[in-house]
Amino acid sequence: LVEKRIDVVAWNRSQGPVSEVVEIGAIGAGSIEDLVSKLQKPRVVWLMVTAGEVIDEILEQLAKLMEKDDLIIDGGNSFYKDTLRRHKVLGKIGIHYMDVGTSGGIESARNGACLMIGGDKEDFKRVENVFKAIAAPNAYGLLGPVGSGHFAKMVHNGIEYGMMQAIGEG
């Protein structure tokens, strides 16, 4: 994102990765509170966190710091039913939520990923420039309402791992 001239405020639970991206032009944040305070309203926070309880922990913290019409994007590979639950909880306090199933690994993070996106059309349009910037050409799209991106990624993984197993068996 920084290389594509998109402003980035970076926070990580470990400060080492933050220092690395600050060196290339990101704005560093020392805490989750610092992160939220450095973002312009309405805020957009994109999480790239391992699926599971840690996302709920971070969302609980963010929910206390963010305001109505702010947007949180889960770019990890969460289970779509967890995504639906999180959307419902955040929606009650006016925070928007999107899910992005991300495919391509570290290599694609540099050269263009495939993004399977679930969410509201207005939210999608609001951040489409970010999706376009980090995706491979024509490799992103709004697949449906919240949960659709993570559902598509789940199906993608099932097919991919099944094919790898079949090749391995061969």
XYZ file of N, CA, C and O in Angstrom:
680
model
N 0.823 -1.201 0.000
C 0.000 0.000 0.000
C 0.860 1.256 0.000
O 0.561 2.215 -0.709
N 1.917 1.245 0.783
C 2.802 2.409 0.832
C 3.422 2.641 -0.544
O 3.483 3.770 -1.023
N 3.856 1.559 -1.185
C 4.455 1.677 -2.523
C 3.456 2.195 -3.553
O 3.838 2.790 -4.544
N 2.165 1.983 -3.309
C 1.108 2.463 -4.201
C 0.619 3.852 -3.789
O -0.413 4.319 -4.248
N 1.357 4.490 -2.871
C 1.075 5.852 -2.404
C -0.261 5.986 -1.668
O -0.968 6.985 -1.798
N -0.577 4.944 -0.917
C -1.754 4.978 -0.047
C -1.248 5.152 1.378
O -0.349 4.431 1.817
N -1.799 6.132 2.078
C -1.375 6.392 3.452
C -1.693 5.194 4.334
O -2.813 4.669 4.301
N -0.706 4.785 5.111
C -0.852 3.628 5.991
C -0.403 4.014 7.391
O 0.684 4.566 7.572
N -1.242 3.706 8.366
C -0.855 3.762 9.769
C -0.768 2.305 10.211
O -1.744 1.561 10.110
N 0.405 1.890 10.656
C 0.651 0.479 10.957
C 0.812 0.244 12.452
O 1.528 0.977 13.139
N 0.158 -0.799 12.906
C 0.310 -1.258 14.288
C 0.401 -2.770 14.267
O -0.244 -3.445 13.453
N 1.203 -3.304 15.137
C 1.331 -4.743 15.313
C 1.583 -4.999 16.788
O 2.143 -4.134 17.477
N 1.193 -6.151 17.241
C 1.433 -6.471 18.646
C 2.916 -6.515 18.957
O 3.329 -6.241 20.070
N 3.739 -6.849 17.954
C 5.199 -6.786 18.069
C 5.672 -5.556 17.300
O 5.265 -5.354 16.158
N 6.522 -4.757 17.879
C 6.914 -3.500 17.246
C 7.916 -3.662 16.103
O 8.058 -2.763 15.279
N 8.596 -4.808 16.005
C 9.574 -5.019 14.937
C 8.992 -4.795 13.543
O 9.554 -4.022 12.748
N 7.860 -5.439 13.215
C 7.267 -5.214 11.889
C 6.824 -3.769 11.659
O 6.882 -3.277 10.530
N 6.424 -3.091 12.702
C 6.029 -1.683 12.569
C 7.244 -0.855 12.160
O 7.173 -0.039 11.233
N 8.364 -1.082 12.808
C 9.592 -0.360 12.468
C 9.981 -0.575 11.011
O 10.418 0.353 10.330
N 9.808 -1.795 10.522
C 10.148 -2.110 9.125
C 9.315 -1.292 8.149
O 9.855 -0.759 7.174
N 8.012 -1.182 8.383
C 7.173 -0.443 7.433
C 7.294 1.070 7.606
O 7.081 1.811 6.650
N 7.668 1.516 8.788
C 7.916 2.943 8.989
C 9.110 3.368 8.122
O 9.112 4.447 7.539
N 10.097 2.497 7.997
C 11.283 2.797 7.181
C 10.929 3.040 5.711
O 11.660 3.746 5.015
N 9.826 2.465 5.233
C 9.460 2.658 3.828
C 8.337 3.679 3.648
O 7.842 3.857 2.542
N 7.914 4.306 4.744
C 6.968 5.406 4.596
C 5.654 5.317 5.336
O 4.849 6.241 5.278
N 5.408 4.232 6.041
C 4.177 4.140 6.831
C 4.316 4.982 8.099
O 5.429 5.326 8.517
N 3.198 5.290 8.692
C 3.165 5.976 9.982
C 3.021 4.902 11.044
O 2.106 4.083 10.983
N 3.907 4.881 12.000
C 3.877 3.858 13.042
C 2.933 4.214 14.173
O 2.720 5.391 14.478
N 2.373 3.180 14.779
C 1.527 3.337 15.966
C 2.059 2.398 17.041
O 2.342 1.232 16.762
N 2.176 2.907 18.243
C 2.722 2.117 19.344
C 1.702 1.279 20.082
O 2.063 0.399 20.856
N 0.430 1.569 19.854
C -0.635 0.824 20.521
C -1.877 0.879 19.643
O -1.943 1.666 18.691
N -2.852 0.085 19.988
C -4.098 0.100 19.224
C -4.815 1.442 19.403
O -5.423 1.958 18.466
N -4.687 2.033 20.583
C -5.269 3.360 20.822
C -4.578 4.409 19.950
O -5.228 5.291 19.374
N -3.265 4.307 19.846
C -2.483 5.215 19.012
C -2.880 5.056 17.547
O -3.021 6.043 16.821
N -3.073 3.830 17.113
C -3.506 3.558 15.736
C -4.802 4.292 15.425
O -4.884 5.060 14.460
N -5.802 4.080 16.241
C -7.122 4.675 15.997
C -7.040 6.198 16.034
O -7.644 6.879 15.208
N -6.244 6.745 16.940
C -6.146 8.209 17.064
C -5.477 8.851 15.849
O -5.704 10.020 15.565
N -4.669 8.102 15.120
C -3.948 8.646 13.966
C -4.728 8.531 12.657
O -4.273 9.034 11.632
N -5.865 7.885 12.677
C -6.660 7.702 11.460
C -7.673 8.824 11.306
O -8.258 9.293 12.277
N -7.898 9.229 10.044
C -8.907 10.243 9.758
C -10.294 9.609 9.790
O -10.474 8.457 9.390
N -11.275 10.387 10.243
C -12.655 9.908 10.308
C -13.333 10.100 8.966
O -13.061 11.095 8.290
N -14.209 9.228 8.564
C -14.474 7.927 9.164
C -13.292 6.998 8.925
O -12.707 6.955 7.851
N -12.931 6.276 9.943
C -11.734 5.448 9.943
C -11.951 4.133 9.191
O -13.053 3.610 9.156
N -10.838 3.608 8.672
C -10.818 2.264 8.094
C -9.649 1.529 8.728
O -8.506 1.988 8.659
N -9.935 0.399 9.354
C -8.900 -0.455 9.941
C -8.968 -1.802 9.245
O -10.024 -2.430 9.198
N -7.843 -2.218 8.696
C -7.751 -3.514 8.013
C -6.935 -4.442 8.894
O -5.759 -4.201 9.142
N -7.549 -5.515 9.353
C -6.870 -6.507 10.184
C -6.302 -7.617 9.305
O -7.003 -8.141 8.438
N -5.060 -7.966 9.542
C -4.447 -9.137 8.933
C -3.926 -9.971 10.104
O -2.773 -9.866 10.500
N -4.829 -10.754 10.653
C -4.567 -11.488 11.887
C -5.002 -12.934 11.675
O -5.984 -13.200 10.975
N -4.290 -13.851 12.289
C -4.654 -15.255 12.219
C -6.088 -15.448 12.709
O -6.492 -14.862 13.717
N -6.839 -16.272 11.991
C -8.238 -16.518 12.351
C -8.351 -17.072 13.773
O -7.458 -17.759 14.250
N -9.454 -16.737 14.422
C -9.722 -17.289 15.746
C -9.954 -16.233 16.798
O -10.360 -15.103 16.505
N -9.674 -16.621 18.035
C -9.982 -15.780 19.195
C -9.267 -14.439 19.186
O -9.799 -13.441 19.681
N -8.062 -14.392 18.622
C -7.301 -13.147 18.645
C -8.048 -12.040 17.890
O -7.989 -10.870 18.296
N -8.785 -12.386 16.841
C -9.563 -11.375 16.124
C -10.646 -10.827 17.037
O -10.862 -9.611 17.097
N -11.324 -11.702 17.759
C -12.356 -11.233 18.689
C -11.756 -10.312 19.749
O -12.371 -9.303 20.116
N -10.560 -10.632 20.230
C -9.907 -9.795 21.236
C -9.602 -8.404 20.677
O -9.863 -7.390 21.334
N -9.062 -8.366 19.462
C -8.734 -7.076 18.848
C -10.016 -6.301 18.531
O -10.083 -5.087 18.748
N -11.042 -6.981 18.030
C -12.306 -6.302 17.724
C -12.943 -5.727 18.974
O -13.534 -4.642 18.932
N -12.820 -6.425 20.080
C -13.362 -5.912 21.343
C -12.677 -4.601 21.722
O -13.334 -3.642 22.139
N -11.368 -4.542 21.535
C -10.633 -3.306 21.813
C -11.036 -2.199 20.839
O -11.271 -1.061 21.243
N -11.089 -2.545 19.545
C -11.439 -1.548 18.532
C -12.849 -1.005 18.734
O -13.087 0.187 18.525
N -13.783 -1.861 19.121
C -15.172 -1.440 19.299
C -15.288 -0.329 20.341
O -16.173 0.528 20.254
N -14.389 -0.316 21.311
C -14.404 0.717 22.343
C -13.785 2.027 21.859
O -14.018 3.078 22.448
N -12.993 1.954 20.800
C -12.242 3.118 20.333
C -12.818 3.762 19.075
O -12.606 4.944 18.834
N -13.528 2.975 18.288
C -14.030 3.463 17.014
C -15.442 4.010 17.169
O -16.077 3.824 18.202
N -15.924 4.680 16.124
C -17.210 5.363 16.188
C -18.126 4.925 15.056
O -17.696 4.241 14.126
N -19.348 5.368 15.137
C -20.347 5.081 14.108
C -19.789 5.451 12.734
O -19.139 6.481 12.587
N -20.017 4.580 11.771
C -19.598 4.727 10.372
C -18.128 4.436 10.122
O -17.675 4.497 8.980
N -17.346 4.118 11.153
C -16.000 3.604 10.922
C -16.133 2.203 10.322
O -17.183 1.560 10.441
N -15.079 1.733 9.684
C -15.099 0.453 8.984
C -13.937 -0.414 9.419
O -12.797 0.053 9.465
N -14.230 -1.683 9.710
C -13.191 -2.670 9.996
C -13.263 -3.732 8.914
O -14.345 -4.236 8.582
N -12.089 -4.072 8.369
C -11.983 -5.113 7.352
C -11.166 -6.259 7.935
O -10.056 -6.043 8.425
N -11.705 -7.469 7.884
C -10.973 -8.665 8.302
C -10.387 -9.293 7.046
O -11.084 -9.914 6.260
N -9.081 -9.113 6.842
C -8.402 -9.646 5.669
C -7.778 -11.002 5.894
O -7.094 -11.523 5.020
N -8.007 -11.591 7.059
C -7.525 -12.942 7.319
C -8.525 -13.952 6.784
O -9.482 -13.608 6.094
N -8.309 -15.173 7.095
C -9.173 -16.230 6.579
C -10.067 -16.789 7.680
O -10.021 -17.966 8.020
N -10.891 -15.928 8.211
C -11.812 -16.312 9.274
C -12.899 -17.247 8.756
O -13.266 -17.203 7.581
N -13.449 -18.045 9.641
C -14.601 -18.878 9.322
C -15.788 -17.950 9.103
O -16.048 -17.062 9.917
N -16.494 -18.140 8.008
C -17.544 -17.192 7.622
C -18.632 -17.032 8.675
O -19.204 -15.939 8.808
N -18.926 -18.064 9.453
C -19.943 -17.914 10.494
C -19.456 -16.986 11.611
O -20.253 -16.256 12.202
N -18.151 -17.003 11.893
C -17.583 -16.047 12.846
C -17.697 -14.626 12.290
O -17.991 -13.684 13.019
N -17.482 -14.490 10.981
C -17.601 -13.192 10.318
C -19.021 -12.651 10.451
O -19.212 -11.474 10.760
N -20.006 -13.498 10.237
C -21.413 -13.074 10.364
C -21.716 -12.621 11.793
O -22.387 -11.612 12.000
N -21.208 -13.363 12.774
C -21.416 -13.012 14.186
C -20.765 -11.663 14.501
O -21.374 -10.794 15.131
N -19.540 -11.478 14.048
C -18.818 -10.234 14.317
C -19.517 -9.045 13.661
O -19.616 -7.966 14.254
N -19.988 -9.237 12.454
C -20.717 -8.181 11.737
C -21.953 -7.757 12.530
O -22.242 -6.564 12.669
N -22.677 -8.720 13.049
C -23.893 -8.430 13.807
C -23.575 -7.629 15.077
O -24.243 -6.635 15.374
N -22.542 -8.042 15.790
C -22.152 -7.356 17.028
C -21.713 -5.923 16.736
O -22.155 -4.978 17.391
N -20.841 -5.748 15.742
C -20.339 -4.408 15.425
C -21.432 -3.531 14.829
O -21.474 -2.327 15.080
N -22.322 -4.125 14.044
C -23.413 -3.371 13.435
C -24.329 -2.733 14.467
O -24.869 -1.648 14.236
N -24.484 -3.389 15.604
C -25.345 -2.841 16.654
C -24.824 -1.523 17.203
O -25.592 -0.731 17.740
N -23.518 -1.285 17.066
C -22.953 -0.021 17.557
C -22.555 0.893 16.392
O -21.867 1.888 16.591
N -22.982 0.533 15.171
C -22.789 1.405 14.018
C -21.464 1.281 13.300
O -21.160 2.084 12.420
N -20.656 0.289 13.686
C -19.370 0.082 13.017
C -19.583 -0.874 11.849
O -20.158 -1.951 12.002
N -19.124 -0.478 10.670
C -19.253 -1.295 9.470
C -18.175 -2.378 9.474
O -17.100 -2.201 10.047
N -18.464 -3.491 8.796
C -17.553 -4.632 8.802
C -17.550 -5.287 7.434
O -18.604 -5.442 6.817
N -16.372 -5.614 6.949
C -16.214 -6.321 5.678
C -15.255 -7.489 5.882
O -14.421 -7.462 6.792
N -15.371 -8.480 4.999
C -14.450 -9.610 5.032
C -13.782 -9.748 3.673
O -14.405 -9.556 2.643
N -12.496 -10.055 3.717
C -11.723 -10.226 2.497
C -10.920 -11.515 2.619
O -9.951 -11.581 3.377
N -11.350 -12.537 1.889
C -10.551 -13.746 1.777
C -9.380 -13.422 0.865
O -9.569 -12.959 -0.260
N -8.182 -13.603 1.367
C -6.979 -13.194 0.645
C -6.214 -14.437 0.216
O -5.938 -15.304 1.032
N -5.875 -14.502 -1.061
C -5.173 -15.659 -1.587
C -3.911 -15.224 -2.304
O -3.893 -14.204 -2.981
N -2.872 -16.006 -2.150
C -1.636 -15.752 -2.877
C -0.392 -15.739 -2.022
O 0.715 -15.749 -2.533
N -0.539 -15.702 -0.726
C 0.617 -15.761 0.158
C 1.498 -14.529 0.096
O 1.110 -13.477 -0.412
N 2.704 -14.668 0.601
C 3.635 -13.552 0.727
C 4.011 -12.996 -0.647
O 4.106 -11.787 -0.829
N 4.220 -13.857 -1.613
C 4.587 -13.401 -2.962
C 3.509 -12.489 -3.543
O 3.803 -11.452 -4.133
N 2.262 -12.857 -3.358
C 1.169 -12.038 -3.890
C 0.975 -10.752 -3.096
O 0.463 -9.775 -3.639
N 1.369 -10.764 -1.843
C 1.276 -9.527 -1.068
C 2.123 -8.438 -1.723
O 1.793 -7.258 -1.662
N 3.205 -8.834 -2.357
C 4.080 -7.873 -3.050
C 3.643 -7.591 -4.474
O 3.812 -6.486 -4.965
N 3.106 -8.603 -5.149
C 2.877 -8.500 -6.591
C 1.421 -8.577 -7.004
O 1.138 -8.635 -8.195
N 0.517 -8.620 -6.059
C -0.905 -8.641 -6.374
C -1.581 -9.921 -5.915
O -1.291 -11.003 -6.401
N -2.481 -9.768 -4.985
C -3.210 -10.897 -4.416
C -4.550 -11.072 -5.122
O -4.952 -10.250 -5.935
N -5.228 -12.141 -4.790
C -6.612 -12.367 -5.199
C -7.471 -12.081 -3.965
O -7.243 -12.659 -2.903
N -8.429 -11.177 -4.119
C -9.246 -10.747 -2.988
C -10.702 -11.112 -3.214
O -11.327 -10.640 -4.169
N -11.241 -11.931 -2.330
C -12.639 -12.349 -2.361
C -13.346 -11.567 -1.263
O -13.131 -11.827 -0.086
N -14.178 -10.618 -1.647
C -14.670 -9.597 -0.720
C -16.154 -9.786 -0.425
O -16.952 -9.997 -1.335
N -16.489 -9.674 0.852
C -17.878 -9.680 1.282
C -18.180 -8.392 2.020
O -17.364 -7.926 2.822
N -19.335 -7.799 1.734
C -19.689 -6.578 2.442
C -20.740 -5.777 1.710
O -21.281 -6.196 0.686
N -21.003 -4.625 2.245
C -21.977 -3.697 1.701
C -21.393 -2.988 0.471
O -20.208 -2.638 0.463
N -22.203 -2.749 -0.544
C -21.727 -2.109 -1.778
C -21.131 -0.734 -1.514
O -20.115 -0.356 -2.116
N -21.748 0.038 -0.626
C -21.234 1.377 -0.332
C -19.873 1.306 0.346
O -18.979 2.100 0.059
N -19.707 0.355 1.266
C -18.404 0.185 1.911
C -17.358 -0.258 0.889
O -16.221 0.205 0.913
N -17.752 -1.150 -0.005
C -16.850 -1.612 -1.053
C -16.364 -0.433 -1.900
O -15.167 -0.279 -2.135
N -17.288 0.409 -2.321
C -16.920 1.567 -3.145
C -16.009 2.511 -2.368
O -15.105 3.123 -2.931
N -16.250 2.622 -1.077
C -15.470 3.520 -0.217
C -13.994 3.145 -0.191
O -13.129 4.027 -0.127
N -13.689 1.853 -0.270
C -12.292 1.402 -0.163
C -11.816 0.630 -1.401
O -10.770 0.000 -1.365
N -12.563 0.724 -2.482
C -12.188 -0.034 -3.680
C -10.792 0.332 -4.172
O -10.064 -0.532 -4.678
N -10.378 1.585 -4.030
C -9.037 1.963 -4.479
C -7.956 1.162 -3.756
O -6.912 0.846 -4.342
N -8.202 0.803 -2.508
C -7.239 0.004 -1.751
C -7.226 -1.426 -2.290
O -6.150 -2.005 -2.511
N -8.401 -1.992 -2.516
C -8.463 -3.346 -3.071
C -7.757 -3.411 -4.419
O -6.964 -4.312 -4.683
N -8.045 -2.445 -5.258
C -7.454 -2.410 -6.596
C -5.930 -2.282 -6.521
O -5.206 -2.902 -7.294
N -5.449 -1.501 -5.579
C -4.014 -1.275 -5.442
C -3.246 -2.534 -5.065
O -2.112 -2.724 -5.503
N -3.854 -3.394 -4.255
C -3.096 -4.561 -3.771
C -3.444 -5.853 -4.484
O -2.790 -6.868 -4.271
N -4.441 -5.827 -5.346
C -4.836 -7.044 -6.064
C -4.071 -7.159 -7.377
O -3.641 -6.167 -7.959
N -3.923 -8.392 -7.829
C -3.431 -8.617 -9.186
C -4.479 -8.030 -10.138
O -5.633 -7.810 -9.742
N -4.119 -7.770 -11.397
C -5.100 -7.210 -12.334
C -6.386 -8.053 -12.404
O -6.333 -9.268 -12.578
N -7.515 -7.381 -12.206
C -8.835 -8.023 -12.254
C -8.988 -9.179 -11.276
O -9.738 -10.123 -11.538
N -8.288 -9.121 -10.147
C -8.321 -10.234 -9.191
C -8.950 -9.831 -7.860
O -8.523 -10.258 -6.802
N -9.969 -8.981 -7.922
C -10.719 -8.646 -6.718
C -12.173 -8.429 -7.122
O -12.469 -8.116 -8.270
N -13.052 -8.659 -6.168
C -14.443 -8.403 -6.453
C -15.310 -8.562 -5.226
O -14.985 -9.327 -4.311
N -16.401 -7.823 -5.230
C -17.409 -7.941 -4.182
C -18.287 -9.134 -4.541
O -18.991 -9.107 -5.543
N -18.216 -10.180 -3.748
C -18.921 -11.420 -4.048
C -20.317 -11.482 -3.471
O -21.098 -12.355 -3.842
N -20.638 -10.588 -2.559
C -21.952 -10.582 -1.926
C -21.878 -9.902 -0.578
O -20.915 -9.199 -0.278
N -22.880 -10.120 0.266
C -22.912 -9.472 1.578
C -21.807 -9.997 2.493
O -21.085 -10.938 2.153
N -21.705 -9.381 3.662
C -20.704 -9.787 4.639
C -20.760 -11.307 4.832
O -21.828 -11.888 4.957
N -19.601 -11.914 4.853
C -19.464 -13.361 4.982
C -19.139 -14.031 3.655
O -18.550 -15.113 3.628
N -19.486 -13.407 2.551
C -19.289 -14.003 1.226
C -17.819 -14.182 0.881
O -17.435 -15.184 0.267
N -16.994 -13.221 1.250
C -15.573 -13.316 0.956
C -14.912 -14.464 1.688
O -14.155 -15.242 1.104
N -15.210 -14.598 2.975
C -14.624 -15.687 3.751
C -15.216 -17.037 3.356
O -14.519 -18.052 3.387
N -16.483 -17.055 2.960
C -17.076 -18.304 2.484
C -16.378 -18.750 1.201
O -16.011 -19.924 1.054
N -16.185 -17.814 0.253
C -15.514 -18.152 -1.003
C -14.086 -18.633 -0.747
O -13.621 -19.579 -1.384
N -13.402 -18.012 0.186
C -12.033 -18.423 0.504
C -12.025 -19.820 1.109
O -11.122 -20.627 0.836
N -13.032 -20.156 1.909
C -13.132 -21.500 2.488
C -13.282 -22.541 1.374
O -12.614 -23.571 1.374
N -14.147 -22.253 0.414
C -14.348 -23.174 -0.716
C -13.056 -23.265 -1.529
O -12.617 -24.355 -1.912
N -12.425 -22.137 -1.769
C -11.147 -22.087 -2.491
C -10.121 -22.989 -1.819
O -9.446 -23.790 -2.468
N -9.988 -22.857 -0.495
C -9.018 -23.671 0.230
C -9.348 -25.155 0.143
O -8.452 -25.984 -0.005
N -10.634 -25.495 0.236
C -11.032 -26.900 0.131
C -10.626 -27.493 -1.206
O -10.101 -28.613 -1.281
N -10.858 -26.753 -2.261
C -10.483 -27.228 -3.600
C -8.963 -27.298 -3.727
O -8.407 -28.303 -4.193
N -8.276 -26.244 -3.299
C -6.818 -26.197 -3.423
C -6.157 -27.338 -2.661
O -5.299 -28.046 -3.205
N -6.545 -27.535 -1.411
C -5.906 -28.581 -0.613
C -6.292 -29.970 -1.106
O -5.488 -30.897 -1.068
N -7.525 -30.106 -1.609
C -7.928 -31.389 -2.202
C -7.092 -31.707 -3.433
O -6.662 -32.854 -3.630
N -6.845 -30.705 -4.261
C -6.015 -30.907 -5.461
C -4.576 -31.235 -5.066
O -3.948 -32.122 -5.675
N -4.027 -30.552 -4.074
C -2.671 -30.845 -3.644
C -2.564 -32.262 -3.126
O -1.592 -32.970 -3.399
N -3.577 -32.712 -2.379
C -3.567 -34.071 -1.857
C -3.638 -35.070 -2.998
O -2.944 -36.091 -3.012
N -4.493 -34.798 -4.002
C -4.618 -35.687 -5.151
C -3.299 -35.768 -5.916
O -2.879 -36.868 -6.338
N -2.633 -34.628 -6.077
C -1.335 -34.640 -6.759
C -0.325 -35.431 -5.942
O 0.443 -36.238 -6.471
N -0.339 -35.208 -4.611
C 0.554 -35.943 -3.724
C 0.314 -37.444 -3.788
O 1.241 -38.250 -3.785
N -0.946 -37.843 -3.824
C -1.291 -39.254 -3.919
C -0.802 -39.849 -5.240
O -0.364 -40.984 -5.298
N -0.890 -39.043 -6.305
C -0.447 -39.494 -7.639
C 1.039 -39.699 -7.662
O 1.590 -40.624 -8.229
